[in-house]
DNA sequence: TATTTTGGTCTTTTT
DNA sequence: GACCAAAATA
């Protein structure tokens, strides 16, 4: 038998034993059918035959290939409830894995609604949260005490930077961030340092990558800390080193359910495969067309591996979409059909008979980013006037930086909005500082936290002092806190620094003694006060100081919900979502990645321009494969909509600080022309209406929805903005002008009082003529 | 020695 | 326009 800890695509893994599963579910098999009376209740009857099959096929491996909007969440939830209702397993014998905390919470809520508090005992969470749960219990096998710290990306980079500096590596040539990427990808593939061979990335940092990885892991151990990748990797190591621990979990988890399976990485796959060896009741739900996390180590190949490793796997396809209009489905299907690398699935509408095809996909071309934002917000306002609710509207962008223009527009128009996954509460610097204090109290070996707060507020503990403490700590192999306690007893430091450090380390000792007597929120309030951290911001005259104080207050009051510091700290590192502003009557603004699994009536997809979407960076790095992933991302975007999709692109965009002209995304060409209504400003791509004329029938035939809708081409003249020869203040194209901020430039275009000027230094910009003087 | 100023590089996506 | 690392200043 091959090694179940290795990923070997040639040799399928045999079940751990040939005996049938030791437990026979009380009501498996034929009992199911005869029990229609009390079970299944109505929630089973609302499913279509495929969904139903996916729910009741509880025994043995099952792979559910489920297209967008085909009700996969529903299937998973129902399946879980079904297992409980049939008494096939106790709640704690079920393992349900999701990708995001939001999905986990949602599933937990739904299950609780159906089965009550029993749902609490189900092992339900993200891979990482479940990994932590196991590690807190068995971490000592890999050298972690149960109060270990979970490092965030920032800490990781800082740590790696220190290690690289120690090796005298040029931080310009080899950024720590990049090394972190390399290490993370290794971890995603389940590779501990001793397993890294000729993997991509070993040559990084002049061949030092592997030894840096090794010392990084050493360092983490001495800090009693783990990074995100470790949460799974350490589990694998533990399973390997302690077969009895593995066996215990294998016996425990009778049923395992996995959501968003297409986005699992190798480490997660191994983890799942190991845990399911005994009962083999593994049900994975995924959609290869929605695989958008390969950059994070996700492997669509896991879908193929599943069928290979579990030869008897039942494969169920869910292809009936209940979410979107036929028009949207056709557009999405047509788009994704351009991908070569697919398992092949056809999405069709779940509604029978005559269905309203719904409005066409609006495609809009505008002059620049600001105009795009203006158009989008105007459309939103008109939807709102038409009675549509703001929470049913979302703007999905490719990357975070695209959000700015929309936020500005929302603020000036007063349309309420919320950003999902934007700057997160726990990533704000004052919150990170506050958390660092708590981390240090909880876990004194946390040197990174110590370094962070040592001189905040300023105590006169600068680099040199910290370096000395470091030296001592390194030499004696102790933590920075211990080292400070010892160094203040010597005369190594100058008196000033010595007193300051003495006060700080005494403070830490004192706070630690309060840890078990005070509730976390009071502890935090007292520590921040005591350390002078609150005072620091009170005396700060900068404009953002009051906001930071607000955040700190919110932080402390948020802590009131927590009984233990440990629980709160896990929450901070694992649940990075900021749902404080959720709900409400507001438009949602987020990245396409964050939108996976959500749905809205109306979706806006701005920035469909080459180099932005598909992203140039991604294409440069991974070529054709990346292009297909970008296309899947577009597919995910379009399929989020129930009723309306609005795509837009701008002819000019400011990148960094330079104006660049852009061309519409190839994905726009890949939408079926029958399904779209195209409008572009005169002079822009397609603006004359000619580009999109002469439509062939073939696209409609291929779309396979069996209905046709005439394309409504809006004549460009109807709303064309006539270019004027001269602006209101008399500037002409070709004039040489001067601007206070941007310097000298040449007028290139005129639109009312707005001028497009090619500045000598600042690049091409649009400015109001009131800021311009003739040169 | 600690803090402020300046000058260079940049940004995909996230548990 | 933002963030970090090295130089200038108190």
Tab-separated table of C-alpha atoms in Angstrom, chain A residues 203-369:
chain	number	residue	atom	x	y	z
A	203	UNK	CA	16.340	28.884	-5.862
A	204	UNK	CA	14.832	31.941	-4.271
A	205	UNK	CA	17.189	34.133	-2.242
A	206	UNK	CA	20.207	32.659	-3.960
A	207	UNK	CA	19.306	29.133	-2.936
A	208	UNK	CA	18.801	30.063	0.707
A	209	UNK	CA	15.049	29.607	0.573
A	210	UNK	CA	14.979	26.153	2.070
A	211	UNK	CA	17.357	26.932	4.912
A	212	UNK	CA	15.381	30.070	5.622
A	213	UNK	CA	12.223	27.995	5.697
A	214	UNK	CA	13.887	25.688	8.191
A	215	UNK	CA	15.012	28.462	10.491
A	216	UNK	CA	11.643	30.154	10.138
A	217	UNK	CA	9.959	27.025	11.447
A	218	UNK	CA	12.504	26.816	14.269
A	219	UNK	CA	11.829	30.390	15.166
A	220	UNK	CA	8.069	29.845	15.162
A	221	UNK	CA	8.504	26.963	17.542
A	222	UNK	CA	10.547	29.039	19.965
A	223	UNK	CA	7.933	31.778	19.775
A	224	UNK	CA	5.267	29.174	20.493
A	225	UNK	CA	3.548	30.373	17.352
A	226	UNK	CA	2.090	29.029	14.140
A	227	UNK	CA	1.239	30.670	10.854
A	228	UNK	CA	-1.850	29.933	8.801
A	229	UNK	CA	-0.241	27.203	6.767
A	230	UNK	CA	0.976	25.489	9.911
A	231	UNK	CA	-2.527	25.078	11.205
A	232	UNK	CA	-2.993	22.313	8.661
A	233	UNK	CA	0.575	21.234	8.113
A	234	UNK	CA	1.118	20.541	11.797
A	235	UNK	CA	-2.044	18.452	11.828
A	236	UNK	CA	-0.616	16.314	9.054
A	237	UNK	CA	2.631	15.906	10.958
A	238	UNK	CA	0.774	14.919	14.089
A	239	UNK	CA	-1.304	12.377	12.211
A	240	UNK	CA	1.879	10.909	10.842
A	241	UNK	CA	3.789	10.838	14.101
A	242	UNK	CA	0.968	9.700	16.321
A	243	UNK	CA	-1.153	7.116	14.516
A	244	UNK	CA	-3.325	6.725	17.581
A	245	UNK	CA	-4.352	10.374	17.463
A	246	UNK	CA	-5.210	9.977	13.803
A	247	UNK	CA	-7.089	6.766	14.463
A	248	UNK	CA	-9.145	8.446	17.123
A	249	UNK	CA	-10.283	11.187	14.740
A	250	UNK	CA	-10.811	8.684	11.937
A	251	UNK	CA	-13.127	6.708	14.139
A	252	UNK	CA	-14.886	9.806	15.365
A	253	UNK	CA	-15.785	11.401	12.055
A	254	UNK	CA	-18.383	9.151	10.500
A	255	UNK	CA	-19.512	11.745	8.001
A	256	UNK	CA	-17.431	14.443	6.421
A	257	UNK	CA	-18.850	17.263	4.292
A	258	UNK	CA	-16.772	19.720	2.299
A	259	UNK	CA	-17.898	22.946	0.684
A	260	UNK	CA	-16.111	24.760	-2.189
A	261	UNK	CA	-14.078	21.670	-2.832
A	262	UNK	CA	-12.531	23.099	-6.013
A	263	UNK	CA	-10.583	25.531	-3.854
A	264	UNK	CA	-8.890	23.037	-1.565
A	265	UNK	CA	-5.120	22.820	-1.702
A	266	UNK	CA	-3.020	19.704	-1.411
A	267	UNK	CA	-2.526	19.975	2.341
A	268	UNK	CA	-6.256	20.255	2.851
A	269	UNK	CA	-6.849	17.353	0.533
A	270	UNK	CA	-4.412	15.145	2.448
A	271	UNK	CA	-6.004	16.197	5.694
A	272	UNK	CA	-9.427	15.195	4.416
A	273	UNK	CA	-8.230	11.964	2.911
A	274	UNK	CA	-6.514	10.906	6.116
A	275	UNK	CA	-9.472	11.695	8.300
A	276	UNK	CA	-11.916	9.761	6.134
A	277	UNK	CA	-9.979	6.527	5.829
A	278	UNK	CA	-12.128	4.599	8.282
A	279	UNK	CA	-15.686	5.477	7.404
A	280	UNK	CA	-15.080	6.838	3.916
A	281	UNK	CA	-18.278	8.846	4.048
A	282	UNK	CA	-16.844	11.900	2.394
A	283	UNK	CA	-19.055	14.272	0.471
A	284	UNK	CA	-17.391	17.069	-1.466
A	285	UNK	CA	-19.273	19.808	-3.232
A	286	UNK	CA	-17.560	21.958	-5.805
A	287	UNK	CA	-17.562	23.594	-9.198
A	288	UNK	CA	-14.454	23.579	-11.356
A	289	UNK	CA	-15.744	26.654	-13.167
A	290	UNK	CA	-15.581	28.602	-9.935
A	291	UNK	CA	-12.051	27.691	-8.993
A	292	UNK	CA	-10.470	31.071	-8.368
A	293	UNK	CA	-7.860	30.445	-5.706
A	294	UNK	CA	-5.073	28.629	-7.520
A	295	UNK	CA	-2.756	31.487	-6.541
A	296	UNK	CA	-3.273	30.404	-2.992
A	297	UNK	CA	-2.341	26.839	-3.748
A	298	UNK	CA	-5.814	25.532	-4.587
A	299	UNK	CA	-5.739	22.700	-7.049
A	300	UNK	CA	-8.693	21.938	-9.267
A	301	UNK	CA	-6.887	18.663	-9.786
A	302	UNK	CA	-8.257	17.641	-6.399
A	303	UNK	CA	-11.554	16.977	-8.133
A	304	UNK	CA	-9.855	14.482	-10.420
A	305	UNK	CA	-7.878	13.024	-7.529
A	306	UNK	CA	-11.060	12.428	-5.664
A	307	UNK	CA	-12.384	10.113	-8.339
A	308	UNK	CA	-9.012	8.400	-8.495
A	309	UNK	CA	-8.544	7.919	-4.783
A	310	UNK	CA	-12.116	6.943	-4.163
A	311	UNK	CA	-12.811	4.663	-7.069
A	312	UNK	CA	-16.311	3.890	-5.950
A	313	UNK	CA	-17.219	7.542	-5.639
A	314	UNK	CA	-20.682	8.489	-6.715
A	315	UNK	CA	-20.666	11.588	-8.886
A	316	UNK	CA	-23.741	13.764	-8.900
A	317	UNK	CA	-24.163	16.777	-11.131
A	318	UNK	CA	-26.333	19.700	-10.206
A	319	UNK	CA	-27.011	21.688	-13.334
A	320	UNK	CA	-30.330	23.347	-12.735
A	321	UNK	CA	-29.870	26.954	-11.866
A	322	UNK	CA	-32.606	28.588	-9.871
A	323	UNK	CA	-30.901	31.873	-9.333
A	324	UNK	CA	-30.451	33.822	-12.528
A	325	UNK	CA	-32.539	34.841	-15.513
A	326	UNK	CA	-32.042	32.900	-18.757
A	327	UNK	CA	-30.256	35.908	-20.206
A	328	UNK	CA	-27.710	35.951	-17.417
A	329	UNK	CA	-27.260	32.201	-17.604
A	330	UNK	CA	-26.687	32.387	-21.330
A	331	UNK	CA	-24.174	35.181	-20.929
A	332	UNK	CA	-22.291	33.307	-18.225
A	333	UNK	CA	-22.310	29.998	-20.094
A	334	UNK	CA	-21.160	31.611	-23.289
A	335	UNK	CA	-18.316	33.313	-21.480
A	336	UNK	CA	-17.060	30.278	-19.615
A	337	UNK	CA	-17.298	28.166	-22.782
A	338	UNK	CA	-14.122	29.964	-23.886
A	339	UNK	CA	-12.183	27.974	-21.319
A	340	UNK	CA	-10.586	24.801	-22.650
A	341	UNK	CA	-9.797	23.244	-19.307
A	342	UNK	CA	-13.193	22.223	-17.957
A	343	UNK	CA	-14.860	19.127	-16.668
A	344	UNK	CA	-17.910	20.008	-18.704
A	345	UNK	CA	-21.135	20.962	-17.141
A	346	UNK	CA	-24.070	22.732	-18.667
A	347	UNK	CA	-26.002	25.160	-16.641
A	348	UNK	CA	-29.637	25.410	-17.511
A	349	UNK	CA	-32.482	27.251	-15.999
A	350	UNK	CA	-34.306	25.394	-13.302
A	351	UNK	CA	-37.655	26.906	-14.144
A	352	UNK	CA	-39.882	25.075	-16.567
A	353	UNK	CA	-41.990	26.457	-19.367
A	354	UNK	CA	-42.120	30.043	-20.470
A	355	UNK	CA	-39.796	32.151	-18.468
A	356	UNK	CA	-39.190	35.820	-18.756
A	357	UNK	CA	-35.690	35.987	-20.206
A	358	UNK	CA	-35.036	39.086	-18.154
A	359	UNK	CA	-33.342	42.304	-19.173
A	360	UNK	CA	-30.203	42.197	-21.311
A	361	UNK	CA	-26.767	42.557	-19.817
A	362	UNK	CA	-25.883	46.216	-19.994
A	363	UNK	CA	-22.418	46.945	-21.263
A	364	UNK	CA	-21.310	50.518	-20.912
A	365	UNK	CA	-18.167	52.232	-22.112
A	366	UNK	CA	-17.174	55.571	-20.618
A	367	UNK	CA	-14.385	58.072	-20.734
A	368	UNK	CA	-12.643	57.477	-17.432
A	369	UNK	CA	-12.895	55.910	-14.019
